[in-house]
Amino acid sequence: MKSYLVVGGSSGIGKQIAEMLYMEGHRVFATYCRNKKESKDRLSYHYLDVTSDEVDFAFLPARLDGVVYCPGSLRLRPFNRTALADYEADYRLQVVGALKVLQHVVPLMKENGRGSVVLFSSVAAGRGFPFHASVAACKGAIEGLTKALAAELAPVIRVNCVAPSLTNTPLTAGLLNSEEKLRQHSGRHPLQRVGEAQDIAAAAMFLLGDHAGWVTAQTMHVDGGLSAIALP
Ligand SMILES: NC(=O)c1ccc[n+]([C@@H]2O[C@H](COP(=O)([O-])OP(=O)(O)OC[C@H]3O[C@@H](n4cnc5c(N)ncnc54)[C@H](OP(=O)(O)O)[C@@H]3O)[C@@H](O)[C@H]2O)c1
């Protein structure tokens, strides 16, 4: 049995990952921020707001096998109509929050003798979409961080990230709340559908686990083909 931390394990992709790790028999420390979740034996939920100055990691054990960092935001607005304070808030949540968590848990994985980190990028970091300036800037930073940390922490800790395209979670509810929107977004993807939390969680599970033992510093594109295929 291994021990994992899932930051943002109360919703969408993170919730799916926490449940899959639990189903595989692991000890899972998951966090929530606004939506409290009840704990069950090996899957415990703990309050954590990564944007607060004082973050309490006292619930964590002395050793960890892996960590997944899920908090993200999706502010789709014209570049000039986005306030600097909003860019800063997005960066604080998605990048500074990840740094804060990793500074605390990297020593716990070193203590363990090995570890795996999974971060989240987006298809919008590698391909340009209008109105995506904030998320693209944050996720580009995450992809750079993935490579730099993978270099610094090898060979003990592997660091990878997953770059999804539009996936059906509470984060994207407003983009997928009608048949017409769902049809339009599905049609933009070569595989003709949007993602489900399970599609993305499956990639994270691979990267966390031993089958990915020779994989580090990678961005795994799980996006229905959107990043690499031009539709006719
Ligand atoms: N869904 C997509 O289409 C998509 C596409 C590309 C990339 N991604 C990336 O994939 C990751 C997961 O996305 P998702 O769709 O699963 O999002 P989600 O459903 O909104 O879940 C986000 C999780 O982060 C937690 N969280 C939010 N603010 C937090 C804070 N200040 N401190 C600590 N935790 C906080 C939430 O907790 P509470 O709910 O308890 O507040 C929730 O558990 C994100 O990084 C996102 O950018 C998603």
mmCIF file of C-alpha atoms and ligand atoms in Angstrom:
data_model
loop_
_atom_site.group_PDB
_atom_site.id
_atom_site.type_symbol
_atom_site.label_atom_id
_atom_site.label_comp_id
_atom_site.label_asym_id
_atom_site.label_seq_id
_atom_site.Cartn_x
_atom_site.Cartn_y
_atom_site.Cartn_z
ATOM 1 C CA MET A 1 0.000 0.000 0.000
ATOM 2 C CA LYS A 2 1.339 3.404 -1.028
ATOM 3 C CA SER A 3 0.453 6.856 0.320
ATOM 4 C CA TYR A 4 -0.642 9.668 -1.977
ATOM 5 C CA LEU A 5 -1.660 13.295 -1.569
ATOM 6 C CA VAL A 6 -4.324 14.609 -3.962
ATOM 7 C CA VAL A 7 -4.621 18.388 -3.645
ATOM 8 C CA GLY A 8 -8.045 19.371 -4.988
ATOM 9 C CA GLY A 9 -9.446 15.873 -4.538
ATOM 10 C CA SER A 10 -13.023 17.009 -3.910
ATOM 11 C CA SER A 11 -14.153 17.714 -7.476
ATOM 12 C CA GLY A 12 -13.745 16.734 -11.109
ATOM 13 C CA ILE A 13 -10.461 15.131 -12.135
ATOM 14 C CA GLY A 14 -8.887 15.169 -8.655
ATOM 15 C CA LYS A 15 -11.924 13.464 -7.116
ATOM 16 C CA GLN A 16 -11.714 10.761 -9.768
ATOM 17 C CA ILE A 17 -7.982 10.252 -9.107
ATOM 18 C CA ALA A 18 -8.543 10.050 -5.327
ATOM 19 C CA GLU A 19 -11.224 7.392 -5.825
ATOM 20 C CA MET A 20 -9.126 5.387 -8.307
ATOM 21 C CA LEU A 21 -6.140 5.387 -5.918
ATOM 22 C CA TYR A 22 -8.454 4.285 -3.112
ATOM 23 C CA MET A 23 -9.897 1.492 -5.292
ATOM 24 C CA GLU A 24 -6.346 0.289 -5.995
ATOM 25 C CA GLY A 25 -5.862 -0.158 -2.254
ATOM 26 C CA HIS A 26 -3.723 2.867 -1.449
ATOM 27 C CA ARG A 27 -3.846 5.312 1.471
ATOM 28 C CA VAL A 28 -5.108 8.614 0.068
ATOM 29 C CA PHE A 29 -4.870 12.052 1.673
ATOM 30 C CA ALA A 30 -7.177 14.272 -0.375
ATOM 31 C CA THR A 31 -7.969 17.946 0.130
ATOM 32 C CA TYR A 32 -11.030 20.107 -0.405
ATOM 33 C CA CYS A 33 -11.396 23.865 -0.297
ATOM 34 C CA ARG A 34 -15.038 25.040 -0.720
ATOM 35 C CA ASN A 35 -16.818 21.661 -0.982
ATOM 36 C CA LYS A 36 -16.348 19.591 2.162
ATOM 37 C CA LYS A 37 -16.108 15.850 1.603
ATOM 38 C CA GLU A 38 -16.511 13.045 4.116
ATOM 39 C CA SER A 39 -13.612 10.681 4.797
ATOM 40 C CA LYS A 40 -13.837 6.867 4.535
ATOM 41 C CA ASP A 41 -11.179 4.563 6.013
ATOM 42 C CA ARG A 42 -8.108 4.820 3.684
ATOM 43 C CA LEU A 43 -9.406 7.954 1.912
ATOM 44 C CA SER A 44 -9.326 10.947 4.241
ATOM 45 C CA TYR A 45 -10.331 14.482 3.308
ATOM 46 C CA HIS A 46 -8.652 17.573 4.766
ATOM 47 C CA TYR A 47 -9.314 21.285 4.358
ATOM 48 C CA LEU A 48 -6.637 23.146 2.398
ATOM 49 C CA ASP A 49 -6.679 26.561 0.732
ATOM 50 C CA VAL A 50 -3.434 26.853 -1.226
ATOM 51 C CA THR A 51 -3.874 30.627 -1.577
ATOM 52 C CA SER A 52 -3.818 31.304 2.163
ATOM 53 C CA ASP A 53 -0.580 32.464 3.808
ATOM 54 C CA GLU A 54 -0.669 29.753 6.456
ATOM 55 C CA VAL A 55 -1.181 26.278 4.991
ATOM 56 C CA ASP A 56 -1.436 23.489 7.542
ATOM 57 C CA PHE A 57 0.062 20.188 6.311
ATOM 58 C CA ALA A 58 -0.084 18.560 9.766
ATOM 59 C CA PHE A 59 -2.428 15.832 8.425
ATOM 60 C CA LEU A 60 0.308 14.377 6.210
ATOM 61 C CA PRO A 61 2.402 11.334 7.172
ATOM 62 C CA ALA A 62 6.224 11.378 7.361
ATOM 63 C CA ARG A 63 6.580 9.692 3.952
ATOM 64 C CA LEU A 64 4.689 10.014 0.706
ATOM 65 C CA ASP A 65 4.828 8.036 -2.550
ATOM 66 C CA GLY A 66 3.264 10.684 -4.725
ATOM 67 C CA VAL A 67 1.350 13.921 -5.071
ATOM 68 C CA VAL A 68 -1.162 15.254 -7.592
ATOM 69 C CA TYR A 69 -1.860 18.983 -7.751
ATOM 70 C CA CYS A 70 -5.302 19.736 -9.265
ATOM 71 C CA PRO A 71 -6.461 23.274 -8.364
ATOM 72 C CA GLY A 72 -7.094 25.297 -11.499
ATOM 73 C CA SER A 73 -9.231 28.097 -12.871
ATOM 74 C CA LEU A 74 -10.632 28.895 -16.301
ATOM 75 C CA ARG A 75 -11.063 32.640 -16.842
ATOM 76 C CA LEU A 76 -11.817 33.030 -20.554
ATOM 77 C CA ARG A 77 -11.727 36.755 -21.310
ATOM 78 C CA PRO A 78 -10.244 39.144 -23.872
ATOM 79 C CA PHE A 79 -6.639 39.928 -22.943
ATOM 80 C CA ASN A 80 -7.187 43.654 -22.332
ATOM 81 C CA ARG A 81 -10.402 43.143 -20.401
ATOM 82 C CA THR A 82 -8.729 40.984 -17.767
ATOM 83 C CA ALA A 83 -7.497 42.879 -14.718
ATOM 84 C CA LEU A 84 -3.914 42.318 -13.575
ATOM 85 C CA ALA A 85 -5.328 41.293 -10.211
ATOM 86 C CA ASP A 86 -7.199 38.458 -11.960
ATOM 87 C CA TYR A 87 -4.051 37.294 -13.762
ATOM 88 C CA GLU A 88 -2.288 37.343 -10.385
ATOM 89 C CA ALA A 89 -5.057 35.386 -8.680
ATOM 90 C CA ASP A 90 -4.969 32.694 -11.378
ATOM 91 C CA TYR A 91 -1.165 32.471 -11.111
ATOM 92 C CA ARG A 92 -1.296 32.289 -7.316
ATOM 93 C CA LEU A 93 -3.767 29.389 -7.445
ATOM 94 C CA GLN A 94 -2.223 27.362 -10.252
ATOM 95 C CA VAL A 95 1.521 28.052 -9.973
ATOM 96 C CA VAL A 96 2.406 29.512 -6.557
ATOM 97 C CA GLY A 97 0.019 27.036 -4.912
ATOM 98 C CA ALA A 98 1.804 24.147 -6.602
ATOM 99 C CA LEU A 99 5.201 25.506 -5.507
ATOM 100 C CA LYS A 100 3.934 25.861 -1.930
ATOM 101 C CA VAL A 101 2.678 22.279 -1.802
ATOM 102 C CA LEU A 102 5.761 20.846 -3.505
ATOM 103 C CA GLN A 103 8.169 22.638 -1.145
ATOM 104 C CA HIS A 104 6.450 20.825 1.675
ATOM 105 C CA VAL A 105 6.019 17.365 0.159
ATOM 106 C CA VAL A 106 9.242 16.879 -1.830
ATOM 107 C CA PRO A 107 11.141 16.161 1.443
ATOM 108 C CA LEU A 108 8.458 13.575 2.345
ATOM 109 C CA MET A 109 9.039 11.768 -0.964
ATOM 110 C CA LYS A 110 12.824 12.006 -0.544
ATOM 111 C CA GLU A 111 12.398 10.467 2.908
ATOM 112 C CA ASN A 112 10.422 7.695 1.202
ATOM 113 C CA GLY A 113 13.299 7.027 -1.212
ATOM 114 C CA ARG A 114 11.138 7.589 -4.304
ATOM 115 C CA GLY A 115 8.145 9.557 -5.435
ATOM 116 C CA SER A 116 6.027 10.769 -8.331
ATOM 117 C CA VAL A 117 4.551 14.213 -8.926
ATOM 118 C CA VAL A 118 1.687 14.875 -11.355
ATOM 119 C CA LEU A 119 0.780 18.464 -12.241
ATOM 120 C CA PHE A 120 -1.906 19.819 -14.584
ATOM 121 C CA SER A 121 -1.306 21.846 -17.703
ATOM 122 C CA SER A 122 -3.861 22.431 -20.494
ATOM 123 C CA VAL A 123 -4.101 22.047 -24.264
ATOM 124 C CA ALA A 124 -4.089 25.879 -24.245
ATOM 125 C CA ALA A 125 -0.424 25.986 -23.137
ATOM 126 C CA GLY A 126 0.799 24.340 -26.344
ATOM 127 C CA ARG A 127 -1.719 25.714 -28.830
ATOM 128 C CA GLY A 128 -3.021 29.278 -29.119
ATOM 129 C CA PHE A 129 -6.703 29.919 -28.428
ATOM 130 C CA PRO A 130 -8.220 33.418 -28.151
ATOM 131 C CA PHE A 131 -9.305 34.547 -24.655
ATOM 132 C CA HIS A 132 -7.034 31.961 -22.994
ATOM 133 C CA ALA A 133 -4.170 34.325 -22.011
ATOM 134 C CA SER A 134 -4.413 33.737 -18.274
ATOM 135 C CA VAL A 135 -4.731 29.955 -18.277
ATOM 136 C CA ALA A 136 -2.093 29.644 -21.029
ATOM 137 C CA ALA A 137 0.399 31.751 -19.041
ATOM 138 C CA CYS A 138 -0.165 29.686 -15.886
ATOM 139 C CA LYS A 139 -0.041 26.310 -17.590
ATOM 140 C CA GLY A 140 3.044 27.275 -19.620
ATOM 141 C CA ALA A 141 4.689 27.947 -16.257
ATOM 142 C CA ILE A 142 3.582 24.521 -15.027
ATOM 143 C CA GLU A 143 5.128 22.800 -18.066
ATOM 144 C CA GLY A 144 8.422 24.642 -17.447
ATOM 145 C CA LEU A 145 8.302 23.777 -13.770
ATOM 146 C CA THR A 146 7.705 20.123 -14.660
ATOM 147 C CA LYS A 147 10.945 19.930 -16.639
ATOM 148 C CA ALA A 148 13.076 21.924 -14.196
ATOM 149 C CA LEU A 149 11.908 19.974 -11.150
ATOM 150 C CA ALA A 150 12.243 16.657 -12.964
ATOM 151 C CA ALA A 151 15.890 17.538 -13.643
ATOM 152 C CA GLU A 152 16.568 18.642 -10.087
ATOM 153 C CA LEU A 153 14.830 15.735 -8.344
ATOM 154 C CA ALA A 154 15.980 12.836 -10.577
ATOM 155 C CA PRO A 155 16.585 9.983 -9.997
ATOM 156 C CA VAL A 156 14.556 9.864 -6.770
ATOM 157 C CA ILE A 157 11.389 11.700 -7.791
ATOM 158 C CA ARG A 158 9.686 11.709 -11.212
ATOM 159 C CA VAL A 159 7.791 14.852 -12.249
ATOM 160 C CA ASN A 160 5.261 14.911 -15.109
ATOM 161 C CA CYS A 161 2.162 16.791 -16.117
ATOM 162 C CA VAL A 162 -1.078 16.066 -17.949
ATOM 163 C CA ALA A 163 -2.460 18.556 -20.487
ATOM 164 C CA PRO A 164 -6.193 17.949 -21.007
ATOM 165 C CA SER A 165 -8.528 19.589 -23.462
ATOM 166 C CA LEU A 166 -12.092 20.453 -22.488
ATOM 167 C CA THR A 167 -13.236 17.918 -19.914
ATOM 168 C CA ASN A 168 -16.653 17.564 -18.331
ATOM 169 C CA THR A 169 -16.149 18.679 -14.706
ATOM 170 C CA PRO A 170 -17.644 21.359 -12.424
ATOM 171 C CA LEU A 171 -14.887 23.718 -13.691
ATOM 172 C CA THR A 172 -16.331 23.664 -17.211
ATOM 173 C CA ALA A 173 -20.044 23.358 -16.374
ATOM 174 C CA GLY A 174 -20.783 26.748 -17.958
ATOM 175 C CA LEU A 175 -19.216 25.684 -21.257
ATOM 176 C CA LEU A 176 -21.162 22.446 -21.518
ATOM 177 C CA ASN A 177 -24.595 23.306 -20.134
ATOM 178 C CA SER A 178 -26.616 22.857 -23.332
ATOM 179 C CA GLU A 179 -26.877 20.232 -26.071
ATOM 180 C CA GLU A 180 -25.753 22.818 -28.622
ATOM 181 C CA LYS A 181 -22.598 23.772 -26.677
ATOM 182 C CA LEU A 182 -21.757 20.112 -26.093
ATOM 183 C CA ARG A 183 -22.196 19.358 -29.805
ATOM 184 C CA GLN A 184 -20.004 22.314 -30.842
ATOM 185 C CA HIS A 185 -17.204 21.527 -28.389
ATOM 186 C CA SER A 186 -17.307 17.821 -29.231
ATOM 187 C CA GLY A 187 -17.022 18.603 -32.948
ATOM 188 C CA ARG A 188 -13.796 20.619 -32.457
ATOM 189 C CA HIS A 189 -12.015 17.459 -31.289
ATOM 190 C CA PRO A 190 -10.757 14.826 -33.749
ATOM 191 C CA LEU A 191 -12.217 12.117 -31.486
ATOM 192 C CA GLN A 192 -15.592 13.943 -31.629
ATOM 193 C CA ARG A 193 -16.296 14.255 -27.942
ATOM 194 C CA VAL A 194 -15.145 16.218 -24.914
ATOM 195 C CA GLY A 195 -13.167 14.528 -22.145
ATOM 196 C CA GLU A 196 -14.550 12.858 -19.040
ATOM 197 C CA ALA A 197 -12.787 12.980 -15.668
ATOM 198 C CA GLN A 198 -11.955 9.259 -16.066
ATOM 199 C CA ASP A 199 -10.025 9.932 -19.314
ATOM 200 C CA ILE A 200 -7.737 12.380 -17.562
ATOM 201 C CA ALA A 201 -7.498 10.497 -14.264
ATOM 202 C CA ALA A 202 -6.358 7.370 -16.133
ATOM 203 C CA ALA A 203 -3.349 9.279 -17.506
ATOM 204 C CA ALA A 204 -2.529 10.651 -14.053
ATOM 205 C CA MET A 205 -2.760 7.130 -12.588
ATOM 206 C CA PHE A 206 -0.285 5.855 -15.182
ATOM 207 C CA LEU A 207 2.178 8.670 -14.442
ATOM 208 C CA LEU A 208 1.876 8.166 -10.679
ATOM 209 C CA GLY A 209 2.442 4.432 -10.792
ATOM 210 C CA ASP A 210 5.283 1.998 -11.405
ATOM 211 C CA HIS A 211 4.368 1.401 -15.067
ATOM 212 C CA ALA A 212 5.710 4.925 -15.674
ATOM 213 C CA GLY A 213 8.966 4.153 -13.847
ATOM 214 C CA TRP A 214 11.082 5.436 -16.761
ATOM 215 C CA VAL A 215 8.957 8.494 -17.540
ATOM 216 C CA THR A 216 9.854 11.929 -16.222
ATOM 217 C CA ALA A 217 9.768 15.583 -17.381
ATOM 218 C CA GLN A 218 6.915 14.830 -19.807
ATOM 219 C CA THR A 219 3.673 16.542 -20.692
ATOM 220 C CA MET A 220 1.066 13.925 -21.571
ATOM 221 C CA HIS A 221 -1.543 15.284 -23.981
ATOM 222 C CA VAL A 222 -4.974 13.819 -23.262
ATOM 223 C CA ASP A 223 -7.147 15.909 -25.525
ATOM 224 C CA GLY A 224 -9.058 13.874 -28.103
ATOM 225 C CA GLY A 225 -6.317 14.716 -30.610
ATOM 226 C CA LEU A 226 -6.857 18.495 -30.466
ATOM 227 C CA SER A 227 -3.208 19.449 -29.862
ATOM 228 C CA ALA A 228 -1.790 17.499 -32.799
ATOM 229 C CA ILE A 229 -4.421 16.881 -35.481
ATOM 230 C CA ALA A 230 -5.945 19.473 -37.816
ATOM 231 C CA LEU A 231 -9.518 18.631 -38.768
ATOM 232 C CA PRO A 232 -10.182 18.626 -42.549
HETATM 233 N N1 LIG B 1 -11.783 20.457 -16.883
HETATM 234 C C1 LIG B 1 -11.108 20.855 -17.968
HETATM 235 O O1 LIG B 1 -11.663 21.032 -19.070
HETATM 236 C C2 LIG B 1 -9.634 21.082 -17.898
HETATM 237 C C3 LIG B 1 -8.942 21.343 -19.096
HETATM 238 C C4 LIG B 1 -7.576 21.604 -19.031
HETATM 239 C C5 LIG B 1 -6.922 21.591 -17.816
HETATM 240 N N2 LIG B 1 -7.608 21.314 -16.672
HETATM 241 C C6 LIG B 1 -6.901 21.346 -15.401
HETATM 242 O O2 LIG B 1 -7.141 20.164 -14.672
HETATM 243 C C7 LIG B 1 -7.110 20.437 -13.268
HETATM 244 C C8 LIG B 1 -8.365 19.882 -12.606
HETATM 245 O O3 LIG B 1 -9.494 20.517 -13.193
HETATM 246 P P1 LIG B 1 -11.002 20.130 -12.831
HETATM 247 O O4 LIG B 1 -11.792 20.395 -14.053
HETATM 248 O O5 LIG B 1 -11.070 18.803 -12.178
HETATM 249 O O6 LIG B 1 -11.352 21.299 -11.761
HETATM 250 P P2 LIG B 1 -12.463 21.363 -10.609
HETATM 251 O O7 LIG B 1 -13.565 20.407 -10.857
HETATM 252 O O8 LIG B 1 -12.788 22.816 -10.473
HETATM 253 O O9 LIG B 1 -11.668 20.897 -9.292
HETATM 254 C C9 LIG B 1 -10.676 21.722 -8.758
HETATM 255 C C10 LIG B 1 -10.240 21.214 -7.406
HETATM 256 O O10 LIG B 1 -9.321 22.172 -6.840
HETATM 257 C C11 LIG B 1 -9.781 22.561 -5.547
HETATM 258 N N3 LIG B 1 -9.441 23.948 -5.270
HETATM 259 C C12 LIG B 1 -9.956 25.053 -5.857
HETATM 260 N N4 LIG B 1 -9.447 26.161 -5.292
HETATM 261 C C13 LIG B 1 -8.573 25.738 -4.341
HETATM 262 C C14 LIG B 1 -7.732 26.404 -3.407
HETATM 263 N N5 LIG B 1 -7.681 27.760 -3.328
HETATM 264 N N6 LIG B 1 -6.974 25.668 -2.567
HETATM 265 C C15 LIG B 1 -7.024 24.310 -2.629
HETATM 266 N N7 LIG B 1 -7.799 23.618 -3.474
HETATM 267 C C16 LIG B 1 -8.577 24.338 -4.324
HETATM 268 C C17 LIG B 1 -11.281 22.348 -5.574
HETATM 269 O O11 LIG B 1 -11.772 22.172 -4.248
HETATM 270 P P3 LIG B 1 -13.300 22.591 -3.835
HETATM 271 O O12 LIG B 1 -14.184 22.145 -4.968
HETATM 272 O O13 LIG B 1 -13.523 21.869 -2.557
HETATM 273 O O14 LIG B 1 -13.266 24.079 -3.671
HETATM 274 C C18 LIG B 1 -11.383 21.070 -6.407
HETATM 275 O O15 LIG B 1 -11.178 19.942 -5.589
HETATM 276 C C19 LIG B 1 -6.977 21.967 -13.155
HETATM 277 O O16 LIG B 1 -5.629 22.303 -12.903
HETATM 278 C C20 LIG B 1 -7.400 22.477 -14.509
HETATM 279 O O17 LIG B 1 -6.791 23.710 -14.847
HETATM 280 C C21 LIG B 1 -8.956 21.066 -16.681
#
